[in-house]
PDB file of C-alpha atoms in Angstrom:
ATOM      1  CA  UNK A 885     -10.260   3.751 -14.776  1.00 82.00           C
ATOM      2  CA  UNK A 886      -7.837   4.733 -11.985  1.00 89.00           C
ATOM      3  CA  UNK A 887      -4.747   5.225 -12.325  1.00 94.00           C
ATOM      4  CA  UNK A 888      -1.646   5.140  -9.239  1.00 96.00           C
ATOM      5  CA  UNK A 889       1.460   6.451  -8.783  1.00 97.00           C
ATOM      6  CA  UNK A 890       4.071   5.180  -6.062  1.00 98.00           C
ATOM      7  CA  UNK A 891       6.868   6.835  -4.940  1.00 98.00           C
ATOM      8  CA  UNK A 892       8.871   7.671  -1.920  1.00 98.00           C
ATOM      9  CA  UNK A 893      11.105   4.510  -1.952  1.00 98.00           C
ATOM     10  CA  UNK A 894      14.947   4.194  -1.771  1.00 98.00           C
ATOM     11  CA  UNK A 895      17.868   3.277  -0.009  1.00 98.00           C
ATOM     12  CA  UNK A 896      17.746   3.094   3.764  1.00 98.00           C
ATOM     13  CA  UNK A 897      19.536   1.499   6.694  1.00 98.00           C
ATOM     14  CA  UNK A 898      17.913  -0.941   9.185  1.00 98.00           C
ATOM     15  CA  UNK A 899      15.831   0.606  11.636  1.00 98.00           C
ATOM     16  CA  UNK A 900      15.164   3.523   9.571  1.00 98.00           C
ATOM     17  CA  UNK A 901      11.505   5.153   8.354  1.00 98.00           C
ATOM     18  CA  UNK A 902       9.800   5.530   4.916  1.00 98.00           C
ATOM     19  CA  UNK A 903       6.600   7.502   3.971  1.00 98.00           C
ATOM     20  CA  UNK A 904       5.314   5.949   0.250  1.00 98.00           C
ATOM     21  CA  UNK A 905       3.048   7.927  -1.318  1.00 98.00           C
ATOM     22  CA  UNK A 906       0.199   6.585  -4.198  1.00 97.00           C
ATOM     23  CA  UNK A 907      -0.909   9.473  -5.700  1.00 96.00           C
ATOM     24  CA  UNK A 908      -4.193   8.961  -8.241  1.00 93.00           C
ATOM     25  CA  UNK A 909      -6.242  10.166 -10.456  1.00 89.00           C
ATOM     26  CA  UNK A 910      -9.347   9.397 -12.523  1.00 81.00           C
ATOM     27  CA  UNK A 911     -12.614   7.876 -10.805  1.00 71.00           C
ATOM     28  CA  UNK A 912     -13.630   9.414  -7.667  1.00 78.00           C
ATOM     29  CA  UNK A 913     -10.860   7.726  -4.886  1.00 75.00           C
ATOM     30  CA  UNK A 914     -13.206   8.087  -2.366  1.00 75.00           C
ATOM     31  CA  UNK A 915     -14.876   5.556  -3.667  1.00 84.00           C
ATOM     32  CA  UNK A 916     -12.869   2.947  -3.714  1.00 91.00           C
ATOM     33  CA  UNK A 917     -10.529   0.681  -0.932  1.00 95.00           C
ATOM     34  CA  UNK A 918      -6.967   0.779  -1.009  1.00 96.00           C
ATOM     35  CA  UNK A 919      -3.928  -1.018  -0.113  1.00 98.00           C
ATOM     36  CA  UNK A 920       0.133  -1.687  -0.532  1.00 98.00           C
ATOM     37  CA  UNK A 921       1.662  -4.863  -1.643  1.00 98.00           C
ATOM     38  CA  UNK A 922       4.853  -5.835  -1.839  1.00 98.00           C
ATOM     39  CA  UNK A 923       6.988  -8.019  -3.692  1.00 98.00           C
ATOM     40  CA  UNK A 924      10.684  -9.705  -3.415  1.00 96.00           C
ATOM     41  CA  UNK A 925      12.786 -11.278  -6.321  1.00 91.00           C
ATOM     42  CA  UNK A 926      11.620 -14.448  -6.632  1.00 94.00           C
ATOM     43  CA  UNK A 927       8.601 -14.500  -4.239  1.00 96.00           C
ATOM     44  CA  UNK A 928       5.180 -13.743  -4.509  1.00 96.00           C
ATOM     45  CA  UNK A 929       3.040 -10.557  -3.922  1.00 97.00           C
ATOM     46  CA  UNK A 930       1.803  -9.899  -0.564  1.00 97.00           C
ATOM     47  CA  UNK A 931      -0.588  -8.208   1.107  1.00 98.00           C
ATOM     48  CA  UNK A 932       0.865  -5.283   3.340  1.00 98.00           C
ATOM     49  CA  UNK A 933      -1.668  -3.332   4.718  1.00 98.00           C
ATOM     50  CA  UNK A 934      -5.242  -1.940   3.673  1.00 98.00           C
ATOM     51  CA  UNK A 935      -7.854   1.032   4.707  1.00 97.00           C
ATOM     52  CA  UNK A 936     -11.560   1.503   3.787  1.00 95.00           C
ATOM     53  CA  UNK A 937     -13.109   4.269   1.636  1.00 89.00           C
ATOM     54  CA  UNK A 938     -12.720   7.076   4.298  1.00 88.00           C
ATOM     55  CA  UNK A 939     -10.134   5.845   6.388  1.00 90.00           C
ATOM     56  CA  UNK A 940     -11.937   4.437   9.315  1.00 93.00           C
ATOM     57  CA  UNK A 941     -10.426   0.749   9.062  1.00 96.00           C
ATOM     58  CA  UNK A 942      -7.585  -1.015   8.365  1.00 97.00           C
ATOM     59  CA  UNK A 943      -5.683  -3.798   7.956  1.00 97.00           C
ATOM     60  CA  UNK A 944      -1.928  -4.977   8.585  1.00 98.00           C
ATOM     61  CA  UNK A 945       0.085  -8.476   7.611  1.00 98.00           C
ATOM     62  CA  UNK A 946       1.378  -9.514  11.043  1.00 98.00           C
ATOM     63  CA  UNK A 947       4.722  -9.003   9.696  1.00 97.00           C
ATOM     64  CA  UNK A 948       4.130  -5.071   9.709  1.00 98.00           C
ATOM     65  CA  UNK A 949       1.996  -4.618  12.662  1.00 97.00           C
ATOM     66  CA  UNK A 950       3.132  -2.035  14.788  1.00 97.00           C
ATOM     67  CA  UNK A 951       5.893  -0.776  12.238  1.00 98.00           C
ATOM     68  CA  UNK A 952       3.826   0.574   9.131  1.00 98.00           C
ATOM     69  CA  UNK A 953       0.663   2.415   9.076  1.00 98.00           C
ATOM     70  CA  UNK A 954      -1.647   3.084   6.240  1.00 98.00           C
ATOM     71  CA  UNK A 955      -3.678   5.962   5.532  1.00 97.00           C
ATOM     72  CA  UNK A 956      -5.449   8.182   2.691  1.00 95.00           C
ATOM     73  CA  UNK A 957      -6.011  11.725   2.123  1.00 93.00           C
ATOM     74  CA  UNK A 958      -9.773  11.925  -0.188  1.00 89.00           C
ATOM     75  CA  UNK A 959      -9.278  15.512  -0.585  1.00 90.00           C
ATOM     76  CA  UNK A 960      -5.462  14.922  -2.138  1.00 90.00           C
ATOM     77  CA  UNK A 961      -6.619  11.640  -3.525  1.00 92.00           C
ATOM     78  CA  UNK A 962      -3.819   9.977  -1.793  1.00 95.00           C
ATOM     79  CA  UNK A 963      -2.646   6.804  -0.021  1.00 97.00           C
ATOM     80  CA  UNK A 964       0.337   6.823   2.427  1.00 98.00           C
ATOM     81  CA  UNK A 965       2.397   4.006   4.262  1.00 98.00           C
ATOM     82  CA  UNK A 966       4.278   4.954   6.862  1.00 98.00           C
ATOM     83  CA  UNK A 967       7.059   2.697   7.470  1.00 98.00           C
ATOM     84  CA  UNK A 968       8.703   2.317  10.711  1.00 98.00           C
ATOM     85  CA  UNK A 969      11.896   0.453  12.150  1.00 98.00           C
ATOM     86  CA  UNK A 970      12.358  -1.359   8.957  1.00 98.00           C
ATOM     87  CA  UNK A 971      14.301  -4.829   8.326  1.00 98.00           C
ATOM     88  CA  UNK A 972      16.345  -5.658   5.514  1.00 97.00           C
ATOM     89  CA  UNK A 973      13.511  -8.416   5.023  1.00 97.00           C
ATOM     90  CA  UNK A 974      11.478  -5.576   3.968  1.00 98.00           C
ATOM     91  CA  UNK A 975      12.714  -5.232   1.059  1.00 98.00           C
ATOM     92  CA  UNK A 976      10.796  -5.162  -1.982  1.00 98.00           C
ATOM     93  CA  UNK A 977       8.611  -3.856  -4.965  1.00 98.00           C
ATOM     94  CA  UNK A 978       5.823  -1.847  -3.308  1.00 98.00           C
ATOM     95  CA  UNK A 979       2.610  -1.860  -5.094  1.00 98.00           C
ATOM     96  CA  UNK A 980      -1.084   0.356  -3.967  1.00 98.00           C
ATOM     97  CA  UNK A 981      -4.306  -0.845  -5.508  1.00 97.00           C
ATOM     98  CA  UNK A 982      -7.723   0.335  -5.664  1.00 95.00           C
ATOM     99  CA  UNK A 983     -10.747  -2.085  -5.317  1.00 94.00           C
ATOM    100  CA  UNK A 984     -14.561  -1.619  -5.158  1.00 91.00           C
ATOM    101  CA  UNK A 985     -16.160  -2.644  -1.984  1.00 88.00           C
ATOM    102  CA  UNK A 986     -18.665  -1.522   0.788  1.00 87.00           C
ATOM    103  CA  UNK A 987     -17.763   1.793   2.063  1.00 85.00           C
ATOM    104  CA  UNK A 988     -16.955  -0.078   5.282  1.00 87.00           C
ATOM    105  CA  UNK A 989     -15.056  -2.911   3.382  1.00 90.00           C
ATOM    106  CA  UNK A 990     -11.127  -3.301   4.001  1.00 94.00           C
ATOM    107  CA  UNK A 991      -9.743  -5.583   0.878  1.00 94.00           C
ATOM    108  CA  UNK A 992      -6.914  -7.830   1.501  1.00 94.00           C
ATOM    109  CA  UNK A 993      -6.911 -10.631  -1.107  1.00 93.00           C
ATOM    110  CA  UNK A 994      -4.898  -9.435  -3.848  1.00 94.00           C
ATOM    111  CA  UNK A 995      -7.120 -10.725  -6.281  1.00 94.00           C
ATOM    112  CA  UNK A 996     -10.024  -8.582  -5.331  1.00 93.00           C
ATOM    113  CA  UNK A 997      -8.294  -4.917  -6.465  1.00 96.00           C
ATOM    114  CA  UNK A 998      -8.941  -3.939  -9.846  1.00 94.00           C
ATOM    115  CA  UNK A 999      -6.274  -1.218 -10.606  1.00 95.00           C
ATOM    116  CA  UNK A1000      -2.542  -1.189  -9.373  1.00 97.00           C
ATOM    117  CA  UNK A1001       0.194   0.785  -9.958  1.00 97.00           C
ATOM    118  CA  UNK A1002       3.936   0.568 -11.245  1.00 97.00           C
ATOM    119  CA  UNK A1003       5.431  -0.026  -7.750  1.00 98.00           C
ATOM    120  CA  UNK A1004       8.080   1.707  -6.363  1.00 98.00           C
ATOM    121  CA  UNK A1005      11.786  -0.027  -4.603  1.00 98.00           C
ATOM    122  CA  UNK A1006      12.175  -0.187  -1.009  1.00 98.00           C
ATOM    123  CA  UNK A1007      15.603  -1.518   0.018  1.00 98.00           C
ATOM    124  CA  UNK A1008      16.584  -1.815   3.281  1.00 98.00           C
ATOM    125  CA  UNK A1009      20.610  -2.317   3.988  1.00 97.00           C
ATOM    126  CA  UNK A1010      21.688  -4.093   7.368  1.00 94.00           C
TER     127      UNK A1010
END
């Protein structure tokens, strides 16, 4: 089992920054591919961005490229998302999820990851 912790969300004006944090614990994170999702009222959950095992690759929706930027800390067994220049269309329930892959392997089909956490709220105000 792993298990993931979001936080680092709020309240922010348009073209302001965000750092979320997953923080998690149980099976060895190294081993496993991570990634954020997110999630409006109503809508379904999306793929935001993703990184291999030790942080080598990634991968970003189109509608984040440029803005947000993914990456993990093995030894603090952390995930990050920087978030950049945000849009009130950003808003949403963020989600990070672990998945077993290749160490090279960057996940990005939601139905792949295994664990996931509570999510945290990112709204953005105009």
């Amino acid at each position: 089992q792993v298990q993931l912790v979001e936080s680092g969300g709020g309240l922010v004006q348009a073209g302001g920054s965000l750092r979320l944090s997953c923080a998690t614990s149980g099976r060895t994170f190294g081993n496993y591919a991570m990634g954020w999702f997110r999630q409006a009222p109503g809508k379904e959950r999306k793929f935001v961005a993703a990184v291999n095992w030790i942080g080598t690759a990634t991968s970003y929706a189109d509608f984040v490229k440029g803005r947000f930027t993914i990456s993990r800390d093995n030894a603090k067994t952390t995930l990050y998302l920087q978030m950049n220049s945000l849009k009130p269309e950003d808003t949403a329930l963020y989600y990070c999820a672990a998945g077993q892959t290749s160490p090279a392997g960057v996940l990005t089909a939601t139905r792949v990851y295994e664990y996931w956490g509570q999510g945290t709220q990112v709204t953005v105000s105009s």
